[in-house]
Structure formats: structure tokens, C-alpha cells
mmCIF file with all atom_site columns, C-alpha atoms in Angstrom:
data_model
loop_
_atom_site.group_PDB
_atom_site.id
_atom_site.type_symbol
_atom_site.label_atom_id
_atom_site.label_alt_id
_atom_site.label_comp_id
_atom_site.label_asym_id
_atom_site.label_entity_id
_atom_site.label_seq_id
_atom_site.pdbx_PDB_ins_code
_atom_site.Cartn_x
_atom_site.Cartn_y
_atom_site.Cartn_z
_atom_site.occupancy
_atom_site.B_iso_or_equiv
_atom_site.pdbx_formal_charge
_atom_site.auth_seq_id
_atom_site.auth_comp_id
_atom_site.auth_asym_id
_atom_site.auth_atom_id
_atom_site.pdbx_PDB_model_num
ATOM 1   C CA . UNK A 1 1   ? 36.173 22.790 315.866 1.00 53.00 ? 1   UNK A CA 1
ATOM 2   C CA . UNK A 1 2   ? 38.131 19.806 314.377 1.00 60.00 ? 2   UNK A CA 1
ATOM 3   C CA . UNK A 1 3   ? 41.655 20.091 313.134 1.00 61.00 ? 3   UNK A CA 1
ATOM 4   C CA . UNK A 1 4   ? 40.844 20.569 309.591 1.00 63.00 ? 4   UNK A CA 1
ATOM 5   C CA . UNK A 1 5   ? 38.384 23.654 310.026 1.00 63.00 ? 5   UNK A CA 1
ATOM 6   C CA . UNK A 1 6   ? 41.338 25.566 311.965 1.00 65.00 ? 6   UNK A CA 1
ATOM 7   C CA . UNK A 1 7   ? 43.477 25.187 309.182 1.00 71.00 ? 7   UNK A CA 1
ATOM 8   C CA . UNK A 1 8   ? 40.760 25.870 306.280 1.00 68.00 ? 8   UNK A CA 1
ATOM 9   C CA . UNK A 1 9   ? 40.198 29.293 309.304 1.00 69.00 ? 9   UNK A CA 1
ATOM 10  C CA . UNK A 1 10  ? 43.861 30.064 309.526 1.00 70.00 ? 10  UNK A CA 1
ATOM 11  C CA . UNK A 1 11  ? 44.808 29.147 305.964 1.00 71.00 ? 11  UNK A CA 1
ATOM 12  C CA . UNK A 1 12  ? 41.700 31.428 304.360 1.00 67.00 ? 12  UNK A CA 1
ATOM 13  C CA . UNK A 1 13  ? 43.230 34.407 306.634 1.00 69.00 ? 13  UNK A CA 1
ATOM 14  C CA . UNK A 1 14  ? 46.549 34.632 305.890 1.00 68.00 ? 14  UNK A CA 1
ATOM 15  C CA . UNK A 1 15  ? 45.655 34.504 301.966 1.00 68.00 ? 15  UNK A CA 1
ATOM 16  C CA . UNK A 1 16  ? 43.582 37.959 303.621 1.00 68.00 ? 16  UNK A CA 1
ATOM 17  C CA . UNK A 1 17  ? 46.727 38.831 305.118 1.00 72.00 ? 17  UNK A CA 1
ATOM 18  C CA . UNK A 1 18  ? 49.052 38.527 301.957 1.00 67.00 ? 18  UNK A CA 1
ATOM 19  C CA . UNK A 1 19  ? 46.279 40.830 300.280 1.00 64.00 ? 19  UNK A CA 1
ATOM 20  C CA . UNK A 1 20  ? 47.538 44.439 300.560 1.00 66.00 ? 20  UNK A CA 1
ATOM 21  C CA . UNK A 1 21  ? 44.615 47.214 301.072 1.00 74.00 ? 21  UNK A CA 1
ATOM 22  C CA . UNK A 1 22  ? 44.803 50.543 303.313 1.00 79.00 ? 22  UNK A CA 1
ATOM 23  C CA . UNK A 1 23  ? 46.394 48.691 306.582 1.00 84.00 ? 23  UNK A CA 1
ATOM 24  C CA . UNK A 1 24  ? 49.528 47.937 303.828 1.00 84.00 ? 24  UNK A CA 1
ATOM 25  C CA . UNK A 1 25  ? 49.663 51.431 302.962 1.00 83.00 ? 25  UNK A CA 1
ATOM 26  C CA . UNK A 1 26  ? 49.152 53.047 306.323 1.00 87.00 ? 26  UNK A CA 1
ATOM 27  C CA . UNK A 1 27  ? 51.883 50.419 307.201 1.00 89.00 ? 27  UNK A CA 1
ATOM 28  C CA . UNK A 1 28  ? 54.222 51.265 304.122 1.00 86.00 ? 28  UNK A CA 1
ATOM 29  C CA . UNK A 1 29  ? 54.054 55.043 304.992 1.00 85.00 ? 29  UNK A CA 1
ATOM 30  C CA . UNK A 1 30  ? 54.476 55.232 308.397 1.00 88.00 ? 30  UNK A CA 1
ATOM 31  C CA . UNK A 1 31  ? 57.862 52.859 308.724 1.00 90.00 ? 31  UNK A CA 1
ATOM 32  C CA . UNK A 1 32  ? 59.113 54.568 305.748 1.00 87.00 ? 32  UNK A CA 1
ATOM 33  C CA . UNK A 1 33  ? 58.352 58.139 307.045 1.00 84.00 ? 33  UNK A CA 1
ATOM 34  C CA . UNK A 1 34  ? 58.718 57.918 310.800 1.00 87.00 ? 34  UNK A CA 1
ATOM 35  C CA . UNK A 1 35  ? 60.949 54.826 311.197 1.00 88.00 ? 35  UNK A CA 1
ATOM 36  C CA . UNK A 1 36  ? 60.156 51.334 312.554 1.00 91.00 ? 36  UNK A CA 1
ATOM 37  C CA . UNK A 1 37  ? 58.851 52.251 316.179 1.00 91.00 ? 37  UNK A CA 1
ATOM 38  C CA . UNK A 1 38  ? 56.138 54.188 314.085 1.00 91.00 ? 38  UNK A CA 1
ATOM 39  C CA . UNK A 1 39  ? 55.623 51.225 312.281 1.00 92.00 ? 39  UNK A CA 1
ATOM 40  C CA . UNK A 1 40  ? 55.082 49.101 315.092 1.00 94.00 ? 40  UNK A CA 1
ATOM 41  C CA . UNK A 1 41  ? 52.919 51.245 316.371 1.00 95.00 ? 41  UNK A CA 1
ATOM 42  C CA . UNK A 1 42  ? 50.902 51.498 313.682 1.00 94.00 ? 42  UNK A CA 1
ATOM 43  C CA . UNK A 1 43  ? 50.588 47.320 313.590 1.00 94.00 ? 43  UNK A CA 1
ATOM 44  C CA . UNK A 1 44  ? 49.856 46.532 316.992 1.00 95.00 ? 44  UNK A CA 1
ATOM 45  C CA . UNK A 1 45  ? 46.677 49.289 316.590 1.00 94.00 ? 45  UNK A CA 1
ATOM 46  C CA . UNK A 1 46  ? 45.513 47.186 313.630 1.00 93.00 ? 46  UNK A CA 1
ATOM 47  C CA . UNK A 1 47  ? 45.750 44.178 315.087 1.00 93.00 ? 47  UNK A CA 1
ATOM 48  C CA . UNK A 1 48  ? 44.027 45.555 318.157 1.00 94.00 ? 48  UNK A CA 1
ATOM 49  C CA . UNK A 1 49  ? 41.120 46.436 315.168 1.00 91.00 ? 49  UNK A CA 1
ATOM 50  C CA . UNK A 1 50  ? 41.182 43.043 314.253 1.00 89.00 ? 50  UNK A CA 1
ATOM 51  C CA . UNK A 1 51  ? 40.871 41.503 317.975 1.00 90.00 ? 51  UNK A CA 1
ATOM 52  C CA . UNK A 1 52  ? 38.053 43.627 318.454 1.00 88.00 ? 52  UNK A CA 1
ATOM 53  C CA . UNK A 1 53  ? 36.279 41.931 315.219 1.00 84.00 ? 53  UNK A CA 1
ATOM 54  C CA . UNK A 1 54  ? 38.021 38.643 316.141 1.00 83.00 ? 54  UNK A CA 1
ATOM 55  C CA . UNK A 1 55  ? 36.336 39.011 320.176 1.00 83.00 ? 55  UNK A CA 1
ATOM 56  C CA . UNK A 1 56  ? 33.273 40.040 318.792 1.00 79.00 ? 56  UNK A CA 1
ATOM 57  C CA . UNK A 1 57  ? 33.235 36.747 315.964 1.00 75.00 ? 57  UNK A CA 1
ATOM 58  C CA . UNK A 1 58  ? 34.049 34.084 319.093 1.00 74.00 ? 58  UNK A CA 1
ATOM 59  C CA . UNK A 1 59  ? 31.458 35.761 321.200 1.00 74.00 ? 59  UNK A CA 1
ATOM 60  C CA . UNK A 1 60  ? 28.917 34.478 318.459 1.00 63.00 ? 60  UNK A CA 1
ATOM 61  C CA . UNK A 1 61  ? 28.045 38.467 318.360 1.00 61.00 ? 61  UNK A CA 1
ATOM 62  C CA . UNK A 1 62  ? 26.857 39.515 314.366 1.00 59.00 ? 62  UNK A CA 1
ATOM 63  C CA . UNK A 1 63  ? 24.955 43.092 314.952 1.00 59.00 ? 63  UNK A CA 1
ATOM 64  C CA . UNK A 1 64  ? 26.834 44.144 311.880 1.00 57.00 ? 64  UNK A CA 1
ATOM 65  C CA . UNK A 1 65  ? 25.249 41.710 309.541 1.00 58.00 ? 65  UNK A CA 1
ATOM 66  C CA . UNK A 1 66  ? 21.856 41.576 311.237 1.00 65.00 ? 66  UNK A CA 1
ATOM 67  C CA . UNK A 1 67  ? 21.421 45.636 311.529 1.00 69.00 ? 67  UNK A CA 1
ATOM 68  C CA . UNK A 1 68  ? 21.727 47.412 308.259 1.00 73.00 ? 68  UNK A CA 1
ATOM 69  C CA . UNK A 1 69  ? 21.810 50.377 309.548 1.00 74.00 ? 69  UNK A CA 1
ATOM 70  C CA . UNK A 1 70  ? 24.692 50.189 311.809 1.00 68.00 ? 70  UNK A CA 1
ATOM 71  C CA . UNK A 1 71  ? 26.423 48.714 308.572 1.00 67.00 ? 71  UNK A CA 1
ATOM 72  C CA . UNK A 1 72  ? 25.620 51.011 306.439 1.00 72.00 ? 72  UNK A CA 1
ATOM 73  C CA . UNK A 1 73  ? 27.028 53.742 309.234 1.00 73.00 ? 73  UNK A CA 1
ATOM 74  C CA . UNK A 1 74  ? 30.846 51.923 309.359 1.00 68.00 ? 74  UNK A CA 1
ATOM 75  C CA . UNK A 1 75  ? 30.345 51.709 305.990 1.00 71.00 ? 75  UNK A CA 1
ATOM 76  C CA . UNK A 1 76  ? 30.177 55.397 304.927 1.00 77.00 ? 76  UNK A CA 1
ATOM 77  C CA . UNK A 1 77  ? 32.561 56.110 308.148 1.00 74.00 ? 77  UNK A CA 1
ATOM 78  C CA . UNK A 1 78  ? 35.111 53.848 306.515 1.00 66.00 ? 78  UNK A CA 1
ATOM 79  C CA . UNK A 1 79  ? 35.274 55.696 303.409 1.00 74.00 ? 79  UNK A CA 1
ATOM 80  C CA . UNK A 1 80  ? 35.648 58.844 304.658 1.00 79.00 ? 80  UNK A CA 1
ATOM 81  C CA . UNK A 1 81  ? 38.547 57.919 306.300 1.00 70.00 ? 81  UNK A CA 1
ATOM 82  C CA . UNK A 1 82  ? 40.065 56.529 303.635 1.00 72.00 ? 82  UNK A CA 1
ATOM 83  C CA . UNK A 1 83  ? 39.355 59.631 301.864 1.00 82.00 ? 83  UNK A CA 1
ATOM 84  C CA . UNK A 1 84  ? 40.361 61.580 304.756 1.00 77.00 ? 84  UNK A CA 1
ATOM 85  C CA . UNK A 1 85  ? 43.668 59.509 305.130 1.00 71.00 ? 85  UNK A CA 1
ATOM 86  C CA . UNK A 1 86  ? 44.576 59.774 301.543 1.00 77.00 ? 86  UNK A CA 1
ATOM 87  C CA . UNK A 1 87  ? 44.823 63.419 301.972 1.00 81.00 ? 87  UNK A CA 1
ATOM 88  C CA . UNK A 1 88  ? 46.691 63.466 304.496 1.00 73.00 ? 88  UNK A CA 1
ATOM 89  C CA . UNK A 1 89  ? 49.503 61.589 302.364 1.00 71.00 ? 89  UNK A CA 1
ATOM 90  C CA . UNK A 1 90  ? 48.873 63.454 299.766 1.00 77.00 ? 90  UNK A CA 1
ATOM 91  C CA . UNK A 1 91  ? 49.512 66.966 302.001 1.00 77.00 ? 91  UNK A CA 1
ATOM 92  C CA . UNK A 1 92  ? 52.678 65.005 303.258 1.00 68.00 ? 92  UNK A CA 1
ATOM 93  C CA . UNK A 1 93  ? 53.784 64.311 299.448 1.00 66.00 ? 93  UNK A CA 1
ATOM 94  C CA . UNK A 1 94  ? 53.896 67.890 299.390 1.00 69.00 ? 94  UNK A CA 1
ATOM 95  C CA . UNK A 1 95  ? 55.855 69.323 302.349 1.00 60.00 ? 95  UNK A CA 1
ATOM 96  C CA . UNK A 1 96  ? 58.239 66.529 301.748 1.00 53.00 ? 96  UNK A CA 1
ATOM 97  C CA . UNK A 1 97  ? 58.692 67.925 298.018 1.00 49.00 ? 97  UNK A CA 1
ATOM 98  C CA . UNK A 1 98  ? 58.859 71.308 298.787 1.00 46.00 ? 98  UNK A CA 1
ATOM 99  C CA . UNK A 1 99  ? 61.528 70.279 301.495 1.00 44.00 ? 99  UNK A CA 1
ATOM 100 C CA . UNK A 1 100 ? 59.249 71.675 304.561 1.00 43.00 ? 100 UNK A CA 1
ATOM 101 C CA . UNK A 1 101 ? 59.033 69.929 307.612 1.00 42.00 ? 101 UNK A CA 1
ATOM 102 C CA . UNK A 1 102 ? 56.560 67.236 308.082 1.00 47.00 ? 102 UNK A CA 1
ATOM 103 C CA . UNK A 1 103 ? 53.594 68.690 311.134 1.00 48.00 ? 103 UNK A CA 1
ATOM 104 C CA . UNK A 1 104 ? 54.425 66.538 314.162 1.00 50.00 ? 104 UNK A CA 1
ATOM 105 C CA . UNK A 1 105 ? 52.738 63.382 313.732 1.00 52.00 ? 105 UNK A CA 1
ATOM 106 C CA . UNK A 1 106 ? 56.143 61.577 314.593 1.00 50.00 ? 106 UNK A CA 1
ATOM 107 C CA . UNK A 1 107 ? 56.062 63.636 317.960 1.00 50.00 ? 107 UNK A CA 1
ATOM 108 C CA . UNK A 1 108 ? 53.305 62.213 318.859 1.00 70.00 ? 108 UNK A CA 1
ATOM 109 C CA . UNK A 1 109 ? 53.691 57.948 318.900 1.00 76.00 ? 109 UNK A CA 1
ATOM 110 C CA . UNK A 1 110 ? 50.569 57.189 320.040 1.00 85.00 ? 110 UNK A CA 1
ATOM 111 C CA . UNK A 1 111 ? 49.300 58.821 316.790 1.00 89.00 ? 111 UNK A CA 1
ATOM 112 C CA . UNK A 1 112 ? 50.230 55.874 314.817 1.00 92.00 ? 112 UNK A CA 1
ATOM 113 C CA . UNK A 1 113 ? 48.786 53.615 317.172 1.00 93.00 ? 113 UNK A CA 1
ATOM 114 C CA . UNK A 1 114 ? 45.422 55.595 316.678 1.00 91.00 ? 114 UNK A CA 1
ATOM 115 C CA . UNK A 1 115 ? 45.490 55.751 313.021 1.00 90.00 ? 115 UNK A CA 1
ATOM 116 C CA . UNK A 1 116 ? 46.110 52.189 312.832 1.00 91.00 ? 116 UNK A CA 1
ATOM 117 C CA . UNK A 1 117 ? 43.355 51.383 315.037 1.00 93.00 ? 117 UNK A CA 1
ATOM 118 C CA . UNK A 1 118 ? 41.016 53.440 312.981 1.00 89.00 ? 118 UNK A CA 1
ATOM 119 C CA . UNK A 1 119 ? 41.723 51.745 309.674 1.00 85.00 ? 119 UNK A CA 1
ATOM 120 C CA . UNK A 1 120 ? 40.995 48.430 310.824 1.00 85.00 ? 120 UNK A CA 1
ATOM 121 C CA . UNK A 1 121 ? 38.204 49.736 312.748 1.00 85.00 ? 121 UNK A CA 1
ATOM 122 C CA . UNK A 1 122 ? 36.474 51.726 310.322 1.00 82.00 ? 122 UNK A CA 1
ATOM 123 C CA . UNK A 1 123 ? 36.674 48.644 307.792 1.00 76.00 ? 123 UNK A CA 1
ATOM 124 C CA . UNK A 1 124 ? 33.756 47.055 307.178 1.00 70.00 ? 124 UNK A CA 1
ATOM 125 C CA . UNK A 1 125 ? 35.237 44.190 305.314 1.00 72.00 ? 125 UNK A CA 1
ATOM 126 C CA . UNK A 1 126 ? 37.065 43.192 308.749 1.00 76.00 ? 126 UNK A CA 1
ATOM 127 C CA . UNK A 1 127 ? 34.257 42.806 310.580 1.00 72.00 ? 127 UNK A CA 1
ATOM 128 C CA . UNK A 1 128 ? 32.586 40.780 307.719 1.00 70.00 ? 128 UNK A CA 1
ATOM 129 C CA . UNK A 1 129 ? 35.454 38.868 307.249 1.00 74.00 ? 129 UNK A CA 1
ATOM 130 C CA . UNK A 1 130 ? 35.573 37.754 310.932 1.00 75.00 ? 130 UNK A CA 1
ATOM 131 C CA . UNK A 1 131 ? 32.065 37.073 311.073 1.00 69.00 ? 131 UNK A CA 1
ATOM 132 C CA . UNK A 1 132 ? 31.428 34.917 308.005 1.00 67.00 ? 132 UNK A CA 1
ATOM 133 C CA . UNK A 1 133 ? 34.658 33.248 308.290 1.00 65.00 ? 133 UNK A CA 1
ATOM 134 C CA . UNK A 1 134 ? 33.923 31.949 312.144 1.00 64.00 ? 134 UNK A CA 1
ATOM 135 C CA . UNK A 1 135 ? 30.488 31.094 310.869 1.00 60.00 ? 135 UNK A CA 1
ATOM 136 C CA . UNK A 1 136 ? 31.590 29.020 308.034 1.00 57.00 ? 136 UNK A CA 1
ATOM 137 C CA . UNK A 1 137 ? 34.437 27.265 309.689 1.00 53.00 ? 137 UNK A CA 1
ATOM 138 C CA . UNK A 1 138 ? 34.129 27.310 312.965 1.00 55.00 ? 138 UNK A CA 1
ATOM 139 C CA . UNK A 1 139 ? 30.939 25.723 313.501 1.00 53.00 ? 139 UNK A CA 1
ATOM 140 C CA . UNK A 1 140 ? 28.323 25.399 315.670 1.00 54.00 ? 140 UNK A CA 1
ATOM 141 C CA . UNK A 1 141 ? 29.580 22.454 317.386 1.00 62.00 ? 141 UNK A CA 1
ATOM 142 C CA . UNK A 1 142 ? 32.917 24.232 318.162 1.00 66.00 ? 142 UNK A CA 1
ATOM 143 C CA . UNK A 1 143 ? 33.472 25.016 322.349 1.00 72.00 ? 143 UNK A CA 1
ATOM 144 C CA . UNK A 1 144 ? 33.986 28.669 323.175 1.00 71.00 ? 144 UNK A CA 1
ATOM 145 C CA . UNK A 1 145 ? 37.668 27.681 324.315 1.00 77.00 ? 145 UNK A CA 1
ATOM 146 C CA . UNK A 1 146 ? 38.143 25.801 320.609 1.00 76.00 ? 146 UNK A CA 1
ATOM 147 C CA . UNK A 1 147 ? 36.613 29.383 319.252 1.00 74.00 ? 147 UNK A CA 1
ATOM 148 C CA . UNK A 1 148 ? 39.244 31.551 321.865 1.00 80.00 ? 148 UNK A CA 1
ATOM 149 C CA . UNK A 1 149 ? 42.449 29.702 321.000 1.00 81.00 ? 149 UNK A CA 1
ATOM 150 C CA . UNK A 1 150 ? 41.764 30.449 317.042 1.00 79.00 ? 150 UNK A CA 1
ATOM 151 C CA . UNK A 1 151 ? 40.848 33.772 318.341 1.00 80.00 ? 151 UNK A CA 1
ATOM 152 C CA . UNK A 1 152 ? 44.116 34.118 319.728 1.00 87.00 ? 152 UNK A CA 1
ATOM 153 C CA . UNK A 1 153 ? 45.825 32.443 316.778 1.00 85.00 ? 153 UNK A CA 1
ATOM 154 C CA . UNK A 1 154 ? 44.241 35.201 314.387 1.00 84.00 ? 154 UNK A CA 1
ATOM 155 C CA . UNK A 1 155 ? 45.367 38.158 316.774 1.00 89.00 ? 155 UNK A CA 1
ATOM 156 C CA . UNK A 1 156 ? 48.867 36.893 316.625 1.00 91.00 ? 156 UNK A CA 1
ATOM 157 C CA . UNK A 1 157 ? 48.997 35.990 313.045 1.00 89.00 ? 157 UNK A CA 1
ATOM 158 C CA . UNK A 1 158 ? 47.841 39.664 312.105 1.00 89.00 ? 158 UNK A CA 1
ATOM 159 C CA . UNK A 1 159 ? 50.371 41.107 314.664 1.00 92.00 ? 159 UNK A CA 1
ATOM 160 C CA . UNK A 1 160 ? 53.044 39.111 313.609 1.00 92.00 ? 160 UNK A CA 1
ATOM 161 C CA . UNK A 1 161 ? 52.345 39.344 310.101 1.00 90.00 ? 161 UNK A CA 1
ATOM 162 C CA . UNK A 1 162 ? 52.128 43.166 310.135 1.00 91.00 ? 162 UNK A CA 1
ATOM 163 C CA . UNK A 1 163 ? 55.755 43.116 312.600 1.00 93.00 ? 163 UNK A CA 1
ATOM 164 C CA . UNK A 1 164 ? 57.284 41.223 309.967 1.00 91.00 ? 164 UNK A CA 1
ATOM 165 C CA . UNK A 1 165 ? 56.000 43.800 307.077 1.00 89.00 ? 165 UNK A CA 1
ATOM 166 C CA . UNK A 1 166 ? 57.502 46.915 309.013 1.00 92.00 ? 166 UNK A CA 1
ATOM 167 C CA . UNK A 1 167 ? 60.750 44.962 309.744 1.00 92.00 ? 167 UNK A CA 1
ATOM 168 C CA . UNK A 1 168 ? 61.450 44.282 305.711 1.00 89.00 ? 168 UNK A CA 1
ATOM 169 C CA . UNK A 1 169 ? 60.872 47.869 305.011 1.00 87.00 ? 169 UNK A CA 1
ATOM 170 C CA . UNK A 1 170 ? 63.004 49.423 307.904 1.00 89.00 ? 170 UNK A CA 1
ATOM 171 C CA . UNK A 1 171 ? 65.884 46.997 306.312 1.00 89.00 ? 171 UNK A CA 1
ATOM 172 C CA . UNK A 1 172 ? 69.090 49.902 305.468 1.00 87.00 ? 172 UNK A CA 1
ATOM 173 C CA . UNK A 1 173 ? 68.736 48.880 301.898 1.00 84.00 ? 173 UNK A CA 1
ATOM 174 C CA . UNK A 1 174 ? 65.235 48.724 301.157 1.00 80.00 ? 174 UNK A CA 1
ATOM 175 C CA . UNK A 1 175 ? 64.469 51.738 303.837 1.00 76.00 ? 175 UNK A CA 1
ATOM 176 C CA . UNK A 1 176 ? 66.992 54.041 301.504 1.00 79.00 ? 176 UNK A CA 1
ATOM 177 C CA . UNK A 1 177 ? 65.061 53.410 298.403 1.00 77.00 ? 177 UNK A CA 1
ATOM 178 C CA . UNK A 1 178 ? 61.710 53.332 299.898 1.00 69.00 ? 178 UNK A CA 1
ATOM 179 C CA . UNK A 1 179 ? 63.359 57.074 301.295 1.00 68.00 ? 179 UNK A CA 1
ATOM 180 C CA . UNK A 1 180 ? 63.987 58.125 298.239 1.00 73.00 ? 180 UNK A CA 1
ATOM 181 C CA . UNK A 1 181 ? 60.996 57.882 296.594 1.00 72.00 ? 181 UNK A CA 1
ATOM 182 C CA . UNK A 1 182 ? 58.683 59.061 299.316 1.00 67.00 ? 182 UNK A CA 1
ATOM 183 C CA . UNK A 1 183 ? 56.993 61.456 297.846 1.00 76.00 ? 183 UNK A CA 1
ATOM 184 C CA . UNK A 1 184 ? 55.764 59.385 294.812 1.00 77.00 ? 184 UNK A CA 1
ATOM 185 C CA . UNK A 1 185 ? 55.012 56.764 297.724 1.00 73.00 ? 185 UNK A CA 1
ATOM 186 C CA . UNK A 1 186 ? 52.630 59.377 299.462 1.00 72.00 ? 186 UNK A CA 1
ATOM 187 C CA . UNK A 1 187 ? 50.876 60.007 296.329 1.00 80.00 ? 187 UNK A CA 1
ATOM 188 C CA . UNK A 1 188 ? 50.480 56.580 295.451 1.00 78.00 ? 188 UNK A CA 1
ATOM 189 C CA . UNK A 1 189 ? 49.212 55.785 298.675 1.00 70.00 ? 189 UNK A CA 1
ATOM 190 C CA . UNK A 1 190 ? 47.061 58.998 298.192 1.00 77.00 ? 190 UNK A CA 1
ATOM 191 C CA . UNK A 1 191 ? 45.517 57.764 294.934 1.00 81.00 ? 191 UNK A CA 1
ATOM 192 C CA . UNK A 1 192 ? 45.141 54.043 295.934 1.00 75.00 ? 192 UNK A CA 1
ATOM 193 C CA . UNK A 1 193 ? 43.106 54.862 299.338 1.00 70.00 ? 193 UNK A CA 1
ATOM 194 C CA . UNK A 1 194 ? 40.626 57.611 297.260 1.00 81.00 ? 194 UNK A CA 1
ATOM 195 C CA . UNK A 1 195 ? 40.471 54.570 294.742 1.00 81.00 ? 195 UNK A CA 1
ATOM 196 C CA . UNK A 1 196 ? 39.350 51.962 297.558 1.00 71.00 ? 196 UNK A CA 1
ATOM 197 C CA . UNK A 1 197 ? 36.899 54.752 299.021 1.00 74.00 ? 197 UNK A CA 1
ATOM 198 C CA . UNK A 1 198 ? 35.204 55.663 295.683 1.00 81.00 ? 198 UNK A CA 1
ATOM 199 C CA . UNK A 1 199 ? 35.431 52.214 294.687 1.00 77.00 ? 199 UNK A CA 1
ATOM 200 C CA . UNK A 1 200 ? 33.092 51.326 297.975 1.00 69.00 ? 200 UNK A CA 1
ATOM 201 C CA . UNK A 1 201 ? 30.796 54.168 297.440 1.00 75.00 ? 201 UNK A CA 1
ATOM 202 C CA . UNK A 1 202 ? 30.217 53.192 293.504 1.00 77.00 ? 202 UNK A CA 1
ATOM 203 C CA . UNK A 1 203 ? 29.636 49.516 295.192 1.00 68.00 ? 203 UNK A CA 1
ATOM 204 C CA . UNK A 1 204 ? 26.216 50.999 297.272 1.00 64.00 ? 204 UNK A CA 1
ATOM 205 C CA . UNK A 1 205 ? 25.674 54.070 295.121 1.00 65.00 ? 205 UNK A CA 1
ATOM 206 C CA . UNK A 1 206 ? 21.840 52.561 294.744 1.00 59.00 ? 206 UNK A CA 1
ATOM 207 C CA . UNK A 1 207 ? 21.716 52.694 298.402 1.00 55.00 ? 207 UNK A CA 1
ATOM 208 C CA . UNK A 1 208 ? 22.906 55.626 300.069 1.00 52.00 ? 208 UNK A CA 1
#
């Protein structure tokens, strides 16, 4: 892997990265909601998502795009946790308007971690994105060490990316108005992630 297809690698993922989908909103709600810890939480399980994708891209491993089947499983799966997720908001929209107490998802930390995890992993996209992207750019000529350190660089990038995201909205001032209008947020969130999901069933309606 030369110089110039790690950059083309790293440049075409953090234009991903700067792309928001359900890990932005997952991200969004929980550091709003549940503070920054939560936040954190919820970044280092998608990134941990993404090294699984990222492991599986360097290995040379591409069962996803060679069995149909096992797409079309993560496929469906994905989408009904979307749908699944997007209630969830939606149910916390509620409580939060009718001034009830939020169930005890914040009790819980490693919650976030979990839900975070599940969004990347239940993502097709991700796993696509890894897989074309490392066999575009990386090469066949590339060493497995060349293919491990931009690996590594990926992990980080997503990690550090997401960090960065939860810090700017845990800020006093933008926190307070993000606080504020939380239960619009939740609905938002709500209607965005049913959007994504019905948008990816209309996608293979022919086929499922």
C-alpha cells in the first residue's frame, strides 16, 4: 500500500465520518440525555462495530459480499433495529414530555456501550464500506502489516471522531439548548431512524 492509496483510504472515510446516519443520532441522544460518560460509551461501542468490519476487511475476509444470504440476514436485522431504536426515542420523547422519569437506561452504562455496538453492527453499509474500500485502495500488493496500521488508523479515526462529537455537545452552552429541546430531539431522531429503515426496506422490496 503506497502513500497515496492510504490517503485516498483515510481521506474517502472521514468524508463517511462527516456523514451523519443512526451512529450520529444514537450519539446525539445519548450525550444529550445521559451526559458525556454515556456518550462515550456509546462511541467506543461503535467504533468497536467498526474494528470488527475493519479486522474482518485486513484479514482479506468478504463472506458478506460473497453469501447473499447472510447479507440479506444483517440486512433485515439492521432495520429492525433501527425501527426498534426509533421507538425507543420516541417512548423517551414521551416520558420526558409528560415530565415522568426516564426507565433506567442511564443506570445501567454498559447499556450504551451495547446499543452502540449494535448500530454499527447491525449496519450493513459498514461492513460494505470496509470491504470495498480495502479492496479498492488497499490493493493486492499491500503487506498485511501495511493493511493493520490503516486498520488501526480507521479504528482511531472513528473513535476519535465520535469522542470529539460527544465532547461539542456536552459543551454548557450547546448541552443547555440541546436540553431544552429534547423532546423534539427524540422525535426527530425517532422519525429519521424509521426513515433510514423504511428507506432500506423500499431499496430490496423486490427481494425480500
Amino acid at each position: 500500500m503506497t502513500w497515496h492509496h492510504f490517503m485516498l483510504l483515510a481521506g474517502a472515510h472521514f468524508l463517511a465520518l462527516l456523514s451523519p446516519g443512526p451512529d450520529f443520532f444514537l450519539l446525539l441522544n445519548h450525550t444529550v440525555a445521559h451526559g458525556l460518560r454515556a456518550g462515550l460509551l456509546t462511541a467506543l461501542g461503535i467504533a468497536c462495530a467498526n474494528g470488527v468490519f475493519i479486522l474482518a476487511a485486513v484479514a482479506g475476509v468478504s463472506w458478506l459480499q460473497d453469501n447473499p444470504v447472510a447479507y440479506w440476514l444483517v440486512y433485515v436485522a439492521g432495520c429492525s433495529y433501527l425501527l426498534w431504536l426509533g421507538w425507543q426515542f420516541w417512548q423517551a420523547a414521551r416520558l420526558q414530555g409528560s415530565g415522568a422519569p426516564v426507565a433506567g437506561l442511564a443506570a445501567r452504562q454498559t447499556a450504551f456501550w451495547w446499543r452502540g455496538l449494535l448500530s454499527g453492527l447491525l449496519n450493513p453499509k459498514n461492513a460494505l464500506f470496509y470491504l470495498t474500500l480495502f479492496a479498492l485502495l488497499a490493493g493486492k500488493d499491500s503487506t498485511v502489516w501495511q493493511r493493520s496500521a490503516a486498520g488501526v488508523w480507521l479504528f482511531v479515526a472513528v473513535l476519535g471522531w465520535d469522542a470529539l462529537v460527544c465532547w461539542a455537545l456536552a459543551r454548557p452552552t450547546s448541552l443547555a439548548w440541546f436540553q431544552r429541546q429534547l423532546p423534539l430531539l427524540h422525535r426527530a431522531s425517532a422519525l429519521l431512524l424509521w426513515a433510514v429503515a423504511a428507506g432500506m426496506l423500499w431499496v430490496v422490496r423486490g427481494v425480500l
